[in-house]
Amino acid sequence: MDKFENFNKKTPAVLLLLFIGVILALNLAAPDRTFSDSENRMLKQLPHFTFESLLSGAFTSDFEAYVSDQFALRDLWIGAKTDADRAMGKKESNGVYLGKGGYLIQKFVPPAEGDLEAKMQAIHAFDQATPGLRKYAMIVPTAAALLQDKLPRYAETGAEEVYLGKVRQMMPPGIRFVDVFPALYAVREQPIFYRTDHHWTTKGAYAAYLELCKHMGLNAQKEEDFHIRQATGTFFGSLYSKSGFRHVQPDSVQLYMPKHPEAYTVSYVDEGRTTDSLYAMDQLQEKDKYAVFLNGNHALVRIQTGQKNGRKLLVVKDSYANSFVPFLLMHFGEIDVVDLRYYEGDLAALVKERGIREMLLLYNAITFCEDPSIKHISE
């Protein structure tokens, strides 16, 4: 009887040691991964050891991140944790809310004090450096502001709207602020945002395009002018990856293809590559299917259309513009698309060199809040 009781007491410890041994063996046997499909990001690699990095603490920090990223069955543990959190009623993970209808909605975090002022000062400087350039700014509200009815009850609301109000108030008089909140709010019952991704859908981009046309005096294309086709129905986006929330339905990605298309060329300037389409259809086989639009983000993309009106447009943007730009082809002869996160040139010099007379600054509210590269727009 004593032996049986001793065995029962030792069993948990033996099982724990066995579990640790199995996990250790898996970690030693498994090759390091470079990319996580489920999280859609690069994984930390084994850091290079030096005594200097050890003494500074950099090696310890990097090694901890490496072990965390390369831990055996990492995706399984992340899924198990979020499933447990969800079972206990938790509806927020890594800055992402689990909303009604399976919507994953990114939380808006106000910027540090002085950050907005620094960005607007740079925009003012660029405006003064380009007096002959007619400028428009479209800072797009996100799902956190427009789909508040889908947020959990405890979710903070209102901060994004306050921030957008400050942006509009601080915008230089020479830049026309294109307020797309009313237009998007009017169609909020339609799928204007993806459920699993932070981007707006092509339908959301189209609603904003109609509003821009009013401000720029453009003759807007009607929805019936397009063949609207579903490119994929298996899109799990950035918020699915970031949050770890599983058991949600995938998104579909729609393309608005003109019924009467005209030829155009798309040049990825830094890569030295030219194509005849704004759509990288091969990206539909990858994790980030939103990259079907403009093949993702690039420093400078130059589009030459068949329009003979002489109008040249500069789009300074984040990835929200990638699904928006196709609607502009019928209105401009040339469109230069610049992403400041990757562009290292002088933007004012580009405007002068290319003879550009119109510009659209297009960001979503969260990226405009978080992206430090905007502070370098005038450099």
XYZ file of N, CA, C and O in Angstrom, residues 173-354:
728
model
N -3.853 75.254 -44.395
C -4.983 75.742 -45.205
C -4.861 75.361 -46.674
O -5.875 75.226 -47.369
N -3.625 75.165 -47.151
C -3.419 74.817 -48.552
C -3.707 73.370 -48.885
O -3.630 72.973 -50.049
N -4.023 72.557 -47.879
C -4.325 71.148 -48.108
C -5.798 70.905 -47.780
O -6.249 71.142 -46.666
N -6.541 70.432 -48.751
C -7.967 70.173 -48.548
C -8.152 68.835 -47.844
O -7.693 67.798 -48.331
N -8.846 68.857 -46.717
C -9.102 67.632 -45.959
C -10.351 66.953 -46.510
O -11.435 67.541 -46.521
N -10.190 65.727 -46.985
C -11.306 64.959 -47.541
C -11.877 64.077 -46.436
O -11.298 63.042 -46.091
N -12.972 64.495 -45.857
C -13.584 63.773 -44.744
C -14.459 62.649 -45.299
O -15.541 62.895 -45.834
N -13.990 61.411 -45.160
C -14.748 60.277 -45.698
C -15.563 59.567 -44.613
O -16.230 58.573 -44.907
N -15.525 60.084 -43.391
C -16.285 59.444 -42.313
C -17.770 59.353 -42.659
O -18.363 58.263 -42.567
N -18.432 60.463 -43.056
C -19.870 60.365 -43.365
C -20.181 59.373 -44.477
O -21.165 58.619 -44.401
N -19.359 59.356 -45.521
C -19.603 58.462 -46.652
C -19.475 56.996 -46.237
O -20.284 56.143 -46.643
N -18.462 56.688 -45.439
C -18.277 55.316 -44.980
C -19.332 54.929 -43.936
O -19.816 53.790 -43.925
N -19.682 55.862 -43.086
C -20.693 55.583 -42.055
C -22.038 55.260 -42.696
O -22.787 54.405 -42.210
N -22.334 55.922 -43.805
C -23.612 55.712 -44.488
C -23.740 54.299 -45.044
O -24.869 53.804 -45.223
N -22.622 53.636 -45.309
C -22.660 52.278 -45.884
C -22.046 51.259 -44.929
O -21.599 50.191 -45.352
N -22.031 51.588 -43.636
C -21.343 50.733 -42.663
C -21.979 49.347 -42.526
O -21.341 48.408 -42.033
N -23.251 49.197 -42.955
C -23.888 47.888 -42.892
C -23.388 46.968 -44.002
O -23.617 45.762 -43.967
N -22.719 47.546 -44.979
C -22.123 46.749 -46.043
C -20.698 46.346 -45.622
O -20.132 46.940 -44.696
N -20.106 45.357 -46.285
C -18.750 44.911 -45.892
C -17.677 45.884 -46.366
O -17.011 45.665 -47.379
N -17.496 46.992 -45.626
C -16.490 47.989 -46.016
C -15.144 47.734 -45.328
O -14.154 48.376 -45.670
N -15.109 46.819 -44.357
C -13.859 46.386 -43.730
C -13.818 44.866 -43.717
O -14.855 44.203 -43.592
N -12.615 44.323 -43.844
C -12.457 42.885 -43.682
C -12.704 42.504 -42.224
O -12.465 43.297 -41.317
N -13.139 41.283 -42.000
C -13.357 40.808 -40.626
C -12.048 40.430 -39.942
O -11.917 40.557 -38.732
N -11.078 39.934 -40.719
C -9.850 39.410 -40.112
C -8.619 40.254 -40.421
O -7.514 39.885 -40.043
N -8.801 41.393 -41.091
C -7.680 42.201 -41.540
C -7.953 43.668 -41.211
O -9.112 44.084 -41.106
N -6.889 44.477 -41.079
C -7.065 45.879 -40.682
C -7.415 46.790 -41.848
O -7.741 47.958 -41.638
N -7.369 46.301 -43.079
C -7.655 47.137 -44.236
C -9.154 47.282 -44.496
O -9.950 46.471 -44.044
N -9.487 48.327 -45.248
C -10.830 48.398 -45.793
C -10.929 47.463 -46.982
O -9.930 47.085 -47.599
N -12.149 47.066 -47.315
C -12.361 46.225 -48.490
C -12.382 47.110 -49.737
O -12.368 48.341 -49.648
N -12.453 46.487 -50.886
C -12.540 47.258 -52.129
C -13.831 48.070 -52.168
O -13.857 49.174 -52.722
N -14.900 47.555 -51.570
C -16.155 48.307 -51.494
C -15.974 49.555 -50.631
O -16.488 50.631 -50.957
N -15.242 49.432 -49.521
C -14.957 50.598 -48.692
C -14.125 51.621 -49.435
O -14.374 52.835 -49.352
N -13.116 51.138 -50.172
C -12.274 52.046 -50.964
C -13.099 52.756 -52.034
O -12.893 53.949 -52.296
N -14.056 52.037 -52.623
C -14.899 52.651 -53.653
C -15.763 53.772 -53.064
O -15.928 54.835 -53.683
N -16.315 53.558 -51.875
C -17.130 54.597 -51.230
C -16.305 55.853 -50.975
O -16.791 56.986 -51.158
N -15.042 55.681 -50.568
C -14.159 56.828 -50.338
C -13.774 57.489 -51.662
O -13.622 58.717 -51.731
N -13.614 56.687 -52.704
C -13.307 57.220 -54.038
C -14.402 58.169 -54.515
O -14.119 59.250 -55.071
N -15.653 57.806 -54.285
C -16.763 58.673 -54.678
C -16.680 60.025 -53.978
O -16.956 61.071 -54.582
N -16.264 59.996 -52.717
C -16.138 61.249 -51.961
C -14.985 62.090 -52.487
O -15.091 63.315 -52.605
N -13.876 61.454 -52.815
C -12.735 62.188 -53.361
C -13.108 62.851 -54.686
O -12.688 63.986 -54.955
N -13.879 62.159 -55.495
C -14.283 62.726 -56.790
C -15.028 64.043 -56.612
O -14.860 64.975 -57.409
N -15.830 64.148 -55.573
C -16.559 65.386 -55.306
C -15.597 66.531 -55.025
O -15.798 67.655 -55.482
N -14.543 66.249 -54.265
C -13.582 67.279 -53.876
C -12.672 67.670 -55.039
O -12.264 68.828 -55.156
N -12.341 66.697 -55.894
C -11.401 66.960 -56.981
C -12.086 67.304 -58.300
O -11.419 67.579 -59.297
N -13.408 67.283 -58.300
C -14.129 67.608 -59.521
C -14.014 66.543 -60.590
O -14.005 66.844 -61.788
N -13.942 65.285 -60.185
C -13.817 64.175 -61.126
C -15.178 63.561 -61.412
O -16.063 63.529 -60.548
N -15.345 63.072 -62.611
C -16.572 62.383 -62.997
C -16.447 60.923 -62.564
O -15.814 60.103 -63.239
N -17.051 60.603 -61.438
C -16.860 59.292 -60.817
C -17.422 58.161 -61.662
O -18.477 58.298 -62.304
N -16.721 57.046 -61.651
C -17.212 55.842 -62.309
C -18.266 55.178 -61.424
O -18.133 55.145 -60.200
N -19.297 54.650 -62.040
C -20.357 53.976 -61.305
C -19.970 52.519 -61.051
O -19.152 51.950 -61.769
N -20.581 51.945 -60.024
C -20.265 50.547 -59.710
C -20.614 49.630 -60.875
O -19.941 48.623 -61.094
N -21.652 49.992 -61.620
C -22.029 49.147 -62.756
C -21.039 49.238 -63.907
O -21.153 48.491 -64.891
N -20.059 50.147 -63.804
C -19.003 50.219 -64.818
C -17.934 49.139 -64.611
O -17.006 49.029 -65.411
N -18.076 48.364 -63.530
C -17.067 47.356 -63.183
C -17.675 45.961 -63.174
O -18.844 45.769 -62.844
N -16.831 44.990 -63.529
C -17.117 43.590 -63.220
C -16.555 43.353 -61.819
O -15.338 43.458 -61.612
N -17.410 43.075 -60.862
C -16.954 42.838 -59.490
C -16.809 41.333 -59.300
O -17.797 40.594 -59.320
N -15.580 40.880 -59.141
C -15.312 39.446 -59.056
C -14.612 39.101 -57.749
O -13.821 39.887 -57.225
N -14.938 37.950 -57.228
C -14.267 37.468 -56.016
C -12.968 36.780 -56.411
O -12.972 35.790 -57.134
N -11.864 37.333 -55.917
C -10.554 36.777 -56.255
C -10.209 35.585 -55.366
O -9.514 34.659 -55.794
N -10.684 35.619 -54.104
C -10.444 34.520 -53.170
C -11.464 34.604 -52.047
O -11.967 35.689 -51.731
N -11.750 33.472 -51.453
C -12.647 33.439 -50.298
C -11.978 32.827 -49.092
O -12.645 32.424 -48.134
N -10.645 32.785 -49.104
C -9.898 32.113 -48.021
C -8.835 33.032 -47.427
O -7.718 32.613 -47.165
N -9.183 34.300 -47.235
C -8.232 35.292 -46.737
C -8.335 35.417 -45.221
O -9.365 35.806 -44.679
N -7.259 35.059 -44.517
C -7.124 35.322 -43.086
C -6.069 36.417 -42.945
O -4.895 36.200 -43.230
N -6.486 37.608 -42.506
C -5.639 38.777 -42.582
C -4.760 39.055 -41.387
O -4.549 38.211 -40.513
N -4.276 40.290 -41.323
C -3.269 40.704 -40.342
C -3.763 40.611 -38.903
O -2.993 40.288 -37.993
N -5.042 40.899 -38.664
C -5.565 40.868 -37.295
C -5.778 39.432 -36.825
O -5.677 39.152 -35.627
N -6.059 38.547 -37.731
C -6.095 37.114 -37.416
C -4.717 36.669 -36.946
O -4.568 35.945 -35.956
N -3.687 37.137 -37.648
C -2.320 36.775 -37.303
C -1.894 37.418 -35.990
O -1.278 36.776 -35.140
N -2.207 38.699 -35.827
C -1.749 39.445 -34.668
C -2.419 39.005 -33.378
O -1.777 38.906 -32.328
N -3.719 38.728 -33.434
C -4.480 38.453 -32.220
C -4.328 37.030 -31.713
O -4.375 36.781 -30.504
N -4.184 36.097 -32.640
C -4.191 34.694 -32.240
C -5.590 34.125 -32.135
O -5.761 32.927 -31.895
N -6.623 34.955 -32.302
C -7.992 34.457 -32.286
C -8.210 33.545 -33.491
O -7.937 33.905 -34.618
N -8.725 32.360 -33.218
C -9.002 31.412 -34.281
C -10.517 31.165 -34.339
O -11.294 31.836 -33.692
N -10.930 30.204 -35.119
C -12.339 29.842 -35.237
C -13.186 31.025 -35.699
O -14.293 31.254 -35.211
N -12.646 31.815 -36.629
C -13.410 32.872 -37.287
C -13.446 32.563 -38.773
O -12.596 31.842 -39.297
N -14.432 33.120 -39.437
C -14.605 32.847 -40.858
C -13.607 33.649 -41.690
O -13.291 34.795 -41.363
N -13.102 33.066 -42.774
C -12.175 33.813 -43.646
C -12.900 34.907 -44.417
O -14.122 34.886 -44.557
N -12.132 35.851 -44.921
C -12.656 36.929 -45.742
C -12.579 36.565 -47.215
O -11.785 35.699 -47.620
N -13.346 37.278 -47.991
C -13.203 37.223 -49.446
C -12.605 38.536 -49.917
O -12.796 39.579 -49.281
N -11.856 38.489 -50.995
C -11.245 39.675 -51.596
C -11.893 39.886 -52.956
O -11.892 38.975 -53.794
N -12.436 41.085 -53.157
C -13.095 41.398 -54.418
C -12.268 42.387 -55.231
O -11.663 43.301 -54.680
N -12.284 42.183 -56.531
C -11.609 43.085 -57.461
C -12.655 43.775 -58.323
O -13.582 43.135 -58.810
N -12.490 45.093 -58.481
C -13.359 45.869 -59.368
C -12.628 46.015 -60.705
O -11.756 46.847 -60.864
N -13.015 45.208 -61.681
C -12.360 45.204 -62.982
C -13.208 45.999 -63.974
O -14.390 45.693 -64.176
N -12.644 47.039 -64.600
C -13.411 47.862 -65.548
C -13.993 47.021 -66.692
O -13.325 46.141 -67.232
N -15.237 47.317 -67.035
C -15.862 46.602 -68.143
C -15.241 47.006 -69.484
O -15.279 46.235 -70.443
N -14.687 48.221 -69.510
C -14.018 48.692 -70.725
C -12.585 49.104 -70.365
O -12.260 50.291 -70.286
N -11.712 48.133 -70.122
C -10.354 48.435 -69.664
C -9.506 49.098 -70.737
O -9.712 48.884 -71.935
N -8.578 49.912 -70.278
C -7.607 50.533 -71.168
C -6.211 50.091 -70.749
O -5.959 49.775 -69.583
N -5.302 50.075 -71.699
C -3.935 49.618 -71.414
C -3.209 50.635 -70.533
O -3.424 51.847 -70.634
N -2.360 50.137 -69.655
C -1.520 50.980 -68.809
C -0.292 50.169 -68.410
O -0.265 48.940 -68.568
N 0.719 50.863 -67.921
C 1.930 50.183 -67.463
C 2.219 50.575 -66.020
O 1.976 51.717 -65.610
N 2.723 49.628 -65.279
C 3.051 49.833 -63.872
C 4.533 49.541 -63.684
O 4.984 48.428 -63.966
N 5.278 50.542 -63.229
C 6.726 50.384 -63.045
C 7.071 50.432 -61.558
O 6.734 51.405 -60.873
N 7.704 49.379 -61.069
C 8.244 49.355 -59.715
C 9.663 49.890 -59.829
O 10.601 49.164 -60.173
N 9.799 51.186 -59.563
C 10.992 51.934 -59.963
C 12.258 51.374 -59.342
O 13.250 51.116 -60.033
N 12.268 51.173 -58.028
C 13.488 50.694 -57.362
C 13.865 49.288 -57.798
O 15.041 48.939 -57.866
N 12.856 48.476 -58.100
C 13.124 47.094 -58.511
C 13.453 46.986 -59.991
O 13.912 45.936 -60.449
N 13.180 48.060 -60.761
C 13.440 48.020 -62.199
C 12.562 47.043 -62.933
O 12.970 46.434 -63.927
N 11.327 46.904 -62.463
C 10.413 45.919 -63.036
C 9.156 46.611 -63.527
O 8.629 47.517 -62.865
N 8.644 46.183 -64.669
C 7.441 46.768 -65.266
C 6.430 45.667 -65.578
O 6.804 44.569 -66.011
N 5.163 45.975 -65.351
C 4.103 45.028 -65.644
C 2.921 45.787 -66.247
O 2.911 47.017 -66.272
N 1.938 45.044 -66.718
C 0.773 45.680 -67.334
C -0.478 45.540 -66.473
O -1.594 45.695 -66.961
N -0.291 45.258 -65.171
C -1.446 45.084 -64.298
C -1.158 45.620 -62.897
O -0.025 45.507 -62.394
N -2.179 46.170 -62.264
C -2.077 46.617 -60.875
C -2.267 45.461 -59.894
O -2.105 45.638 -58.699
N -2.584 44.297 -60.428
C -2.916 43.159 -59.574
C -1.871 42.056 -59.705
O -1.579 41.602 -60.814
N -1.322 41.650 -58.561
C -0.355 40.553 -58.528
C -1.115 39.288 -58.127
O -1.210 38.950 -56.943
N -1.673 38.609 -59.106
C -2.570 37.495 -58.833
C -1.877 36.338 -58.111
O -2.527 35.568 -57.404
N -0.556 36.227 -58.281
C 0.163 35.161 -57.595
C 0.137 35.332 -56.081
O 0.311 34.362 -55.332
N -0.096 36.573 -55.599
C -0.151 36.812 -54.160
C -1.368 36.151 -53.519
O -1.407 35.982 -52.295
N -2.346 35.785 -54.317
C -3.523 35.108 -53.780
C -3.198 33.707 -53.275
O -3.998 33.099 -52.561
N -2.027 33.205 -53.637
C -1.572 31.905 -53.137
C -0.767 32.038 -51.840
O -0.393 31.028 -51.245
N -0.509 33.281 -51.427
C 0.302 33.531 -50.243
C -0.581 33.850 -49.035
O -1.799 33.986 -49.153
N 0.059 34.001 -47.876
C -0.685 34.320 -46.651
C -1.329 35.689 -46.742
O -2.512 35.862 -46.455
N -0.572 36.717 -47.128
C -1.083 38.076 -47.199
C -1.727 38.312 -48.561
O -1.118 38.846 -49.478
N -2.974 37.925 -48.687
C -3.661 38.017 -49.968
C -4.014 39.453 -50.334
O -4.302 39.742 -51.502
N -3.997 40.372 -49.365
C -4.240 41.781 -49.688
C -3.139 42.322 -50.598
O -3.345 43.315 -51.295
N -1.988 41.654 -50.617
C -0.884 42.078 -51.480
C -1.191 41.868 -52.951
O -0.383 42.236 -53.809
N -2.362 41.314 -53.275
C -2.791 41.249 -54.679
C -2.893 42.651 -55.252
O -2.684 42.860 -56.450
N -3.182 43.647 -54.388
C -3.263 45.034 -54.828
C -1.863 45.649 -54.880
O -1.165 45.728 -53.857
N -1.429 46.061 -56.043
C -0.142 46.724 -56.249
C 1.051 45.878 -55.792
O 2.125 46.421 -55.540
N 0.825 44.575 -55.646
C 1.906 43.679 -55.216
C 2.485 44.109 -53.865
O 3.688 44.019 -53.630
N 1.612 44.615 -52.985
C 2.072 45.036 -51.663
C 2.636 46.445 -51.674
O 2.317 47.261 -52.540
N 3.513 46.733 -50.723
C 4.057 48.078 -50.552
C 5.454 48.202 -51.162
O 6.298 47.327 -50.983
N 5.668 49.319 -51.861
C 6.953 49.593 -52.509
C 7.278 51.073 -52.348
O 6.390 51.905 -52.144
N 8.549 51.400 -52.459
C 8.982 52.782 -52.279
C 8.338 53.711 -53.294
O 7.753 54.750 -52.943
N 8.420 53.357 -54.565
C 7.872 54.198 -55.633
C 7.325 53.325 -56.756
O 8.051 52.504 -57.326
N 6.045 53.507 -57.036
C 5.390 52.824 -58.148
C 4.901 53.903 -59.109
O 4.228 54.854 -58.700
N 5.226 53.760 -60.372
C 4.839 54.755 -61.379
C 3.882 54.109 -62.388
O 4.195 53.074 -62.988
N 2.724 54.736 -62.541
C 1.690 54.203 -63.421
C 1.465 55.179 -64.566
O 1.212 56.363 -64.345
N 1.562 54.677 -65.765
C 1.279 55.472 -66.962
C 0.033 54.907 -67.626
O 0.002 53.732 -68.006
N -0.984 55.731 -67.745
C -2.263 55.280 -68.284
C -2.414 55.762 -69.729
O -1.532 56.415 -70.276
N -3.582 55.476 -70.295
C -3.856 55.919 -71.649
C -4.559 57.261 -71.719
O -4.910 57.733 -72.805
N -4.742 57.918 -70.548
C -5.431 59.206 -70.526
C -4.527 60.302 -71.100
O -3.349 60.384 -70.752
N -5.077 61.145 -71.940
C -4.308 62.204 -72.599
C -4.639 63.588 -72.029
O -4.471 64.597 -72.706
N -5.092 63.626 -70.776
C -5.489 64.907 -70.191
C -4.328 65.679 -69.569
O -4.506 66.798 -69.096
N -3.147 65.077 -69.522
C -1.980 65.761 -68.977
C -1.946 65.863 -67.472
O -1.022 66.470 -66.912
N -2.900 65.270 -66.775
C -2.947 65.365 -65.311
C -2.010 64.338 -64.681
O -2.030 63.155 -65.041
N -1.183 64.824 -63.760
C -0.241 63.956 -63.045
C -0.530 64.035 -61.558
O -0.635 65.128 -60.992
N -0.631 62.878 -60.934
C -0.995 62.790 -59.519
C 0.107 62.100 -58.718
O 0.652 61.088 -59.161
N 0.406 62.643 -57.552
C 1.291 61.997 -56.583
C 0.434 61.480 -55.433
O -0.341 62.231 -54.844
N 0.548 60.187 -55.129
C -0.145 59.589 -53.988
C 0.901 59.219 -52.943
O 1.787 58.403 -53.208
N 0.843 59.853 -51.776
C 1.721 59.523 -50.648
C 0.863 58.739 -49.680
O -0.162 59.243 -49.215
N 1.279 57.534 -49.319
C 0.282 56.619 -48.769
C 0.818 55.549 -47.836
O 2.030 55.323 -47.704
N -0.172 54.869 -47.215
C 0.083 53.577 -46.596
C -0.652 52.531 -47.435
O -1.125 52.823 -48.538
N -0.796 51.329 -46.915
C -1.344 50.245 -47.736
C -2.833 50.372 -48.024
O -3.363 49.662 -48.886
N -3.542 51.273 -47.326
C -4.947 51.493 -47.661
C -5.088 51.958 -49.114
O -6.086 51.679 -49.773
N -4.087 52.680 -49.611
C -4.156 53.208 -50.973
C -4.019 52.115 -52.028
O -4.406 52.325 -53.184
N -3.472 50.962 -51.657
C -3.201 49.927 -52.661
C -4.463 49.454 -53.373
O -4.439 49.161 -54.570
N -5.575 49.373 -52.649
C -6.836 48.968 -53.271
C -7.638 50.171 -53.761
O -8.697 50.008 -54.378
N -7.155 51.375 -53.494
C -7.824 52.618 -53.878
C -7.326 53.141 -55.226
O -8.104 53.644 -56.046
N -6.034 53.003 -55.464
C -5.403 53.553 -56.666
C -6.052 53.084 -57.969
O -6.190 53.881 -58.913
N -6.481 51.802 -58.089
C -7.081 51.385 -59.369
C -8.269 52.242 -59.818
O -8.507 52.362 -61.024
N -8.990 52.840 -58.873
C -10.126 53.680 -59.251
C -9.690 55.002 -59.892
O -10.505 55.698 -60.499
N -8.411 55.357 -59.759
C -7.927 56.648 -60.250
C -7.416 56.605 -61.683
O -7.131 57.644 -62.271
N -7.285 55.416 -62.238
C -6.643 55.284 -63.551
C -7.373 56.037 -64.655
O -6.739 56.514 -65.598
N -8.675 56.131 -64.552
C -9.461 56.773 -65.596
C -9.393 58.300 -65.548
O -9.936 58.973 -66.414
N -8.709 58.848 -64.534
C -8.737 60.291 -64.327
C -7.385 60.975 -64.522
O -7.338 62.201 -64.619
N -6.300 60.206 -64.581
C -4.970 60.807 -64.637
C -4.108 60.110 -65.690
O -4.208 58.902 -65.892
N -3.249 60.898 -66.308
C -2.330 60.334 -67.290
C -1.167 59.607 -66.636
O -0.706 58.580 -67.135
N -0.695 60.148 -65.503
C 0.404 59.521 -64.765
C 0.101 59.593 -63.266
O -0.421 60.601 -62.775
N 0.448 58.525 -62.566
C 0.275 58.472 -61.110
C 1.560 57.932 -60.500
O 1.990 56.823 -60.828
N 2.184 58.719 -59.639
C 3.338 58.258 -58.872
C 2.866 57.926 -57.457
O 2.250 58.771 -56.792
N 3.150 56.714 -57.003
C 2.694 56.235 -55.699
C 3.916 56.052 -54.802
O 4.787 55.227 -55.096
N 3.975 56.820 -53.709
C 5.143 56.816 -52.825
C 4.750 56.340 -51.430
O 3.772 56.814 -50.854
N 5.520 55.404 -50.905
C 5.363 54.941 -49.526
C 6.574 55.431 -48.739
O 7.705 54.971 -48.965
N 6.369 56.398 -47.855
C 7.476 57.027 -47.133
C 8.234 56.062 -46.226
O 9.369 56.351 -45.828
N 7.632 54.933 -45.902
C 8.322 53.953 -45.065
C 9.511 53.334 -45.787
O 10.424 52.782 -45.137
N 9.509 53.434 -47.129
C 10.570 52.823 -47.926
C 11.264 53.823 -48.848
O 12.377 53.562 -49.305
N 10.627 54.944 -49.108
C 11.164 55.920 -50.056
C 12.240 56.770 -49.395
O 12.042 57.320 -48.314
N 13.384 56.892 -50.041
C 14.503 57.644 -49.476
C 14.821 58.911 -50.260
O 15.772 59.622 -49.938
N 14.047 59.212 -51.272
C 14.304 60.385 -52.102
C 13.711 61.659 -51.530
O 13.067 61.668 -50.479
N 13.936 62.750 -52.241
C 13.408 64.067 -51.891
C 12.057 64.218 -52.579
O 11.985 64.302 -53.813
N 10.983 64.252 -51.789
C 9.641 64.265 -52.356
C 9.360 65.559 -53.125
O 8.763 65.533 -54.202
N 9.794 66.688 -52.573
C 9.585 67.974 -53.259
C 10.334 68.002 -54.590
O 9.831 68.526 -55.593
N 11.537 67.422 -54.612
C 12.314 67.352 -55.856
C 11.614 66.455 -56.871
O 11.628 66.730 -58.077
N 10.999 65.363 -56.409
C 10.260 64.469 -57.302
C 9.096 65.216 -57.957
O 8.842 65.072 -59.158
N 8.385 66.002 -57.157
C 7.254 66.779 -57.681
C 7.720 67.722 -58.782
O 7.103 67.819 -59.856
N 8.819 68.405 -58.537
C 9.348 69.361 -59.523
C 9.852 68.648 -60.770
O 9.564 69.058 -61.904
N 10.598 67.579 -60.563
C 11.182 66.840 -61.681
C 10.118 66.241 -62.591
O 10.240 66.256 -63.820
N 9.034 65.727 -62.003
C 8.000 65.050 -62.770
C 6.910 65.998 -63.271
O 6.040 65.591 -64.028
